Tab-separated table of C-alpha atoms in Angstrom:
chain	number	residue	atom	x	y	z
A	43	MET	CA	21.981	5.696	1.862
A	44	ASP	CA	22.750	9.247	0.021
A	45	ILE	CA	19.764	11.084	-0.989
A	46	ILE	CA	20.092	12.398	-4.473
A	47	SER	CA	19.233	16.256	-3.979
A	48	ALA	CA	16.390	17.752	-5.981
A	49	TYR	CA	16.740	19.566	-8.939
A	50	VAL	CA	15.107	21.033	-12.078
A	51	VAL	CA	15.891	20.515	-15.637
A	52	ALA	CA	14.274	23.023	-18.165
A	53	THR	CA	14.264	21.174	-21.374
A	54	PRO	CA	13.397	23.444	-24.447
A	55	VAL	CA	11.569	21.797	-27.480
A	56	ALA	CA	10.354	23.757	-30.654
A	57	GLY	CA	7.254	25.864	-29.455
A	58	GLY	CA	4.486	27.655	-31.103
A	59	GLY	CA	2.828	30.740	-31.084
A	60	GLY	CA	6.563	32.238	-30.132
A	61	ASP	CA	6.615	30.696	-26.816
A	62	HIS	CA	10.081	28.988	-26.443
A	63	THR	CA	10.514	29.158	-22.675
A	64	PRO	CA	9.761	25.930	-20.774
A	65	PRO	CA	7.438	26.006	-18.151
A	66	THR	CA	8.595	25.743	-14.291
A	67	VAL	CA	7.821	22.953	-12.098
A	68	SER	CA	8.429	21.930	-8.195
A	69	ILE	CA	6.964	19.101	-6.445
A	70	THR	CA	5.597	20.199	-3.220
A	71	SER	CA	4.349	16.782	-1.635
A	72	PRO	CA	6.085	14.650	-0.674
A	73	ALA	CA	9.274	16.432	0.174
A	74	ASN	CA	12.835	15.055	-0.966
A	75	GLY	CA	14.044	12.447	1.080
A	76	ASP	CA	10.674	11.403	2.357
A	77	SER	CA	9.863	7.482	3.120
A	78	VAL	CA	6.245	6.453	1.759
A	79	SER	CA	3.728	4.065	2.143
A	80	GLY	CA	0.368	3.080	1.026
A	81	ASN	CA	-1.520	5.518	-0.992
A	82	VAL	CA	0.338	8.936	-1.533
A	83	THR	CA	-0.676	12.225	-2.618
A	84	ILE	CA	1.885	14.080	-5.207
A	85	SER	CA	1.759	17.425	-5.544
A	86	ALA	CA	3.143	19.918	-7.652
A	87	ASP	CA	3.150	23.399	-8.581
A	88	ALA	CA	3.845	24.511	-12.151
A	89	SER	CA	3.754	28.174	-13.873
A	90	ASP	CA	4.766	28.778	-17.723
A	91	ILE	CA	6.366	32.670	-18.042
A	92	GLY	CA	6.281	31.936	-21.691
A	93	GLY	CA	2.663	32.957	-21.900
A	94	SER	CA	1.246	29.914	-23.744
A	95	GLY	CA	-0.226	28.143	-20.090
A	96	VAL	CA	0.663	24.933	-18.574
A	97	ALA	CA	-1.166	22.107	-20.603
A	98	LYS	CA	-0.355	19.192	-18.117
A	99	VAL	CA	2.049	17.910	-15.617
A	100	ASP	CA	2.809	14.281	-16.049
A	101	PHE	CA	4.204	12.170	-12.774
A	102	ARG	CA	6.657	9.376	-13.754
A	103	LEU	CA	8.841	7.029	-11.337
A	104	ASP	CA	12.757	6.647	-11.852
A	105	ASP	CA	12.928	8.029	-15.545
A	106	PRO	CA	11.506	10.984	-16.924
A	107	SER	CA	10.837	9.594	-20.442
A	108	SER	CA	10.425	5.616	-19.949
A	109	GLY	CA	9.340	5.331	-16.519
A	110	PRO	CA	6.048	3.956	-15.062
A	111	LEU	CA	3.384	7.003	-15.755
A	112	LEU	CA	2.034	7.599	-12.297
A	113	GLY	CA	-0.495	9.718	-13.427
A	114	THR	CA	-1.319	12.987	-15.538
A	115	ALA	CA	-2.761	16.327	-13.735
A	116	THR	CA	-4.084	19.373	-15.905
A	117	ASN	CA	-5.812	21.300	-13.153
A	118	SER	CA	-4.474	21.176	-9.615
A	119	TYR	CA	-1.206	19.196	-10.551
A	120	SER	CA	-2.082	16.569	-7.912
A	121	ILE	CA	-2.580	12.728	-8.158
A	122	ASN	CA	-2.851	9.720	-5.844
A	123	TRP	CA	-0.553	6.952	-6.175
A	124	ASP	CA	-0.425	3.261	-4.705
A	125	SER	CA	3.308	2.808	-3.679
A	126	GLY	CA	2.117	-0.390	-2.938
A	127	THR	CA	2.584	-1.335	-6.777
A	128	THR	CA	6.346	-0.484	-6.529
A	129	ALA	CA	9.460	-2.373	-5.320
A	130	PRO	CA	10.667	-1.108	-1.743
A	131	GLY	CA	13.574	0.765	-1.999
A	132	LEU	CA	15.116	4.395	-3.007
A	133	HIS	CA	13.368	5.822	-6.344
A	134	LYS	CA	13.566	9.170	-8.083
A	135	LEU	CA	10.009	10.984	-8.602
A	136	TYR	CA	9.480	13.135	-11.663
A	137	ALA	CA	7.323	15.835	-12.530
A	138	ILE	CA	7.381	16.630	-15.932
A	139	ALA	CA	5.549	20.118	-16.678
A	140	THR	CA	4.506	20.631	-20.748
A	141	ASP	CA	3.214	23.801	-22.009
A	142	ASN	CA	0.562	24.269	-24.741
A	143	ALA	CA	3.454	25.540	-27.039
A	144	ASN	CA	5.024	21.871	-26.390
A	145	ASN	CA	7.945	23.356	-24.251
A	146	ILE	CA	8.837	21.205	-21.245
A	147	GLY	CA	10.300	21.503	-17.760
A	148	THR	CA	11.271	18.695	-15.622
A	149	THR	CA	12.119	18.422	-11.794
A	150	PHE	CA	12.540	15.845	-9.192
A	151	ILE	CA	13.083	14.123	-5.745
A	152	SER	CA	14.388	11.310	-4.309
A	153	ILE	CA	12.275	9.225	-2.060
A	154	THR	CA	12.128	5.808	-0.650
A	155	VAL	CA	9.191	3.660	-0.985
A	156	ASN	CA	8.835	1.336	2.802
A	157	ALA	CA	8.402	-2.193	2.351
A	158	PRO	CA	4.624	-3.437	2.999
A	159	THR	CA	3.488	-4.357	6.351
A	160	PRO	CA	1.720	-7.712	7.059
A	161	PRO	CA	-1.661	-7.542	8.521
A	162	ALA	CA	-1.885	-7.634	12.377
A	163	ALA	CA	-3.981	-10.936	13.394
A	164	LYS	CA	-4.253	-11.894	16.946
A	165	ILE	CA	-7.129	-14.364	18.244
A	166	THR	CA	-8.793	-12.778	21.016
A	167	ASN	CA	-11.163	-15.866	22.104
A	168	PRO	CA	-9.957	-18.361	23.228
A	169	VAL	CA	-6.785	-17.287	24.903
A	170	ASN	CA	-3.860	-19.181	24.624
A	171	GLY	CA	-3.965	-22.753	27.008
A	172	GLY	CA	-7.355	-22.174	27.617
A	173	THR	CA	-10.917	-24.466	27.242
A	174	VAL	CA	-13.484	-25.039	24.928
A	175	PRO	CA	-16.733	-26.991	25.702
A	176	LYS	CA	-16.859	-30.232	24.255
A	177	LYS	CA	-19.723	-30.952	21.845
A	178	SER	CA	-20.743	-26.957	21.362
A	179	ALA	CA	-20.697	-24.258	18.617
A	180	PHE	CA	-17.855	-22.167	19.748
A	181	THR	CA	-17.173	-18.873	18.546
A	182	ILE	CA	-13.553	-18.164	17.719
A	183	VAL	CA	-12.808	-14.177	17.696
A	184	ALA	CA	-9.906	-12.592	16.207
A	185	SER	CA	-8.781	-8.804	15.766
A	186	VAL	CA	-7.506	-8.159	12.239
A	187	THR	CA	-5.867	-4.646	11.271
A	188	PRO	CA	-5.287	-2.674	8.996
A	189	LYS	CA	-8.791	-2.274	7.775
A	190	THR	CA	-8.286	0.661	5.209
A	191	TYR	CA	-4.812	-0.072	3.107
A	192	PRO	CA	-3.848	-2.372	1.895
A	193	VAL	CA	-7.342	-3.848	2.646
A	194	ILE	CA	-8.148	-7.250	3.707
A	195	SER	CA	-8.858	-9.798	1.609
A	196	ARG	CA	-9.335	-12.641	2.999
A	197	ILE	CA	-9.657	-14.284	6.931
A	198	ASP	CA	-9.024	-17.886	7.322
A	199	PHE	CA	-9.780	-19.699	10.567
A	200	LEU	CA	-8.385	-23.152	11.026
A	201	VAL	CA	-8.463	-25.983	13.318
A	202	GLY	CA	-5.435	-28.211	12.630
A	203	SER	CA	-5.016	-27.924	9.511
A	204	ALA	CA	-8.575	-27.594	8.174
A	205	VAL	CA	-10.201	-24.188	7.328
A	206	VAL	CA	-13.394	-24.320	9.013
A	207	CYS	CA	-14.353	-20.701	8.252
A	208	THR	CA	-12.990	-18.355	5.219
A	209	GLY	CA	-14.186	-14.630	4.317
A	210	THR	CA	-14.076	-11.208	5.870
A	211	ALA	CA	-15.530	-11.925	9.049
A	212	THR	CA	-13.641	-11.703	12.088
A	213	SER	CA	-15.503	-14.300	13.895
A	214	CYS	CA	-15.932	-17.885	13.034
A	215	LYS	CA	-18.631	-20.717	14.450
A	216	TRP	CA	-16.522	-23.913	15.301
A	217	GLN	CA	-18.399	-26.990	16.479
A	218	VAL	CA	-16.095	-28.485	18.850
A	219	PRO	CA	-15.993	-32.582	18.877
A	220	ALA	CA	-17.847	-34.481	21.568
A	221	ALA	CA	-14.778	-36.076	23.043
A	222	PRO	CA	-13.255	-34.395	26.128
A	223	GLY	CA	-9.600	-33.954	26.945
A	224	LYS	CA	-8.669	-33.038	23.422
A	225	THR	CA	-5.877	-30.590	22.623
A	226	TYR	CA	-6.736	-28.421	19.346
A	227	GLN	CA	-4.304	-25.852	17.580
A	228	LEU	CA	-6.795	-22.972	16.424
A	229	ARG	CA	-5.109	-20.446	13.882
A	230	VAL	CA	-5.913	-17.526	12.023
A	231	ASN	CA	-4.487	-16.294	8.683
A	232	ALA	CA	-5.308	-12.760	7.485
A	233	TYR	CA	-4.673	-11.806	3.707
A	234	ASP	CA	-4.354	-8.468	2.039
A	235	THR	CA	-4.761	-7.157	-1.451
A	236	LYS	CA	-0.817	-7.162	-1.781
A	237	GLY	CA	-0.314	-10.598	-1.133
A	238	ASN	CA	0.780	-9.938	2.370
A	239	VAL	CA	-0.196	-12.263	5.513
A	240	GLY	CA	-0.447	-12.100	9.275
A	241	PHE	CA	-1.354	-14.936	11.607
A	242	ASP	CA	-1.885	-15.965	14.968
A	243	ALA	CA	-2.328	-19.282	16.780
A	244	VAL	CA	-3.712	-20.704	20.383
A	245	THR	CA	-3.654	-24.146	21.497
A	246	VAL	CA	-6.863	-24.797	23.711
A	247	LYS	CA	-8.442	-28.228	25.212
A	248	SER	CA	-11.936	-29.212	25.282
A	249	LYS	CA	-13.676	-30.101	28.330
């Protein structure tokens, strides 16, 4: 897939106070052609040689006038953007600087938003093919990542098709039935706040 080179468009707009020079703006992070995921810091440099001063920098996606507004910066020209709210694939990231005389300067880069990765979930206790004591309160333990972005919203523990624990804990007390020699499938489903799900399953026998 070709990467569209970054470029700058200076768009003069009728200004006031004798300043008719558009501000200059460049995106410093991410870099042109970068792939991004999760929370992304977008930063820009902007200056106004016309003398009226930079009033703000808007950051938009795909179109400088009608694309989604990701944020506006008035001082450090930096914002945080949750790229998980955007469809995966190639996008244009615009920075639009407006000075105090309403002159506008625009630049963009091309970035690729990565598809979200489902949480990694693994049952660590018991092991697949292991045994569990009959008529006992057995603790099922799982390892679930990531724990930061996207945030894990829910973890379900199932025995067969029945949910025995739900919440955010990575362990679950399961009351093992009294009958010996029974085979059970234990499963963990981990959901994140973006709707992705990761799972793992093991089969155990009671003794």
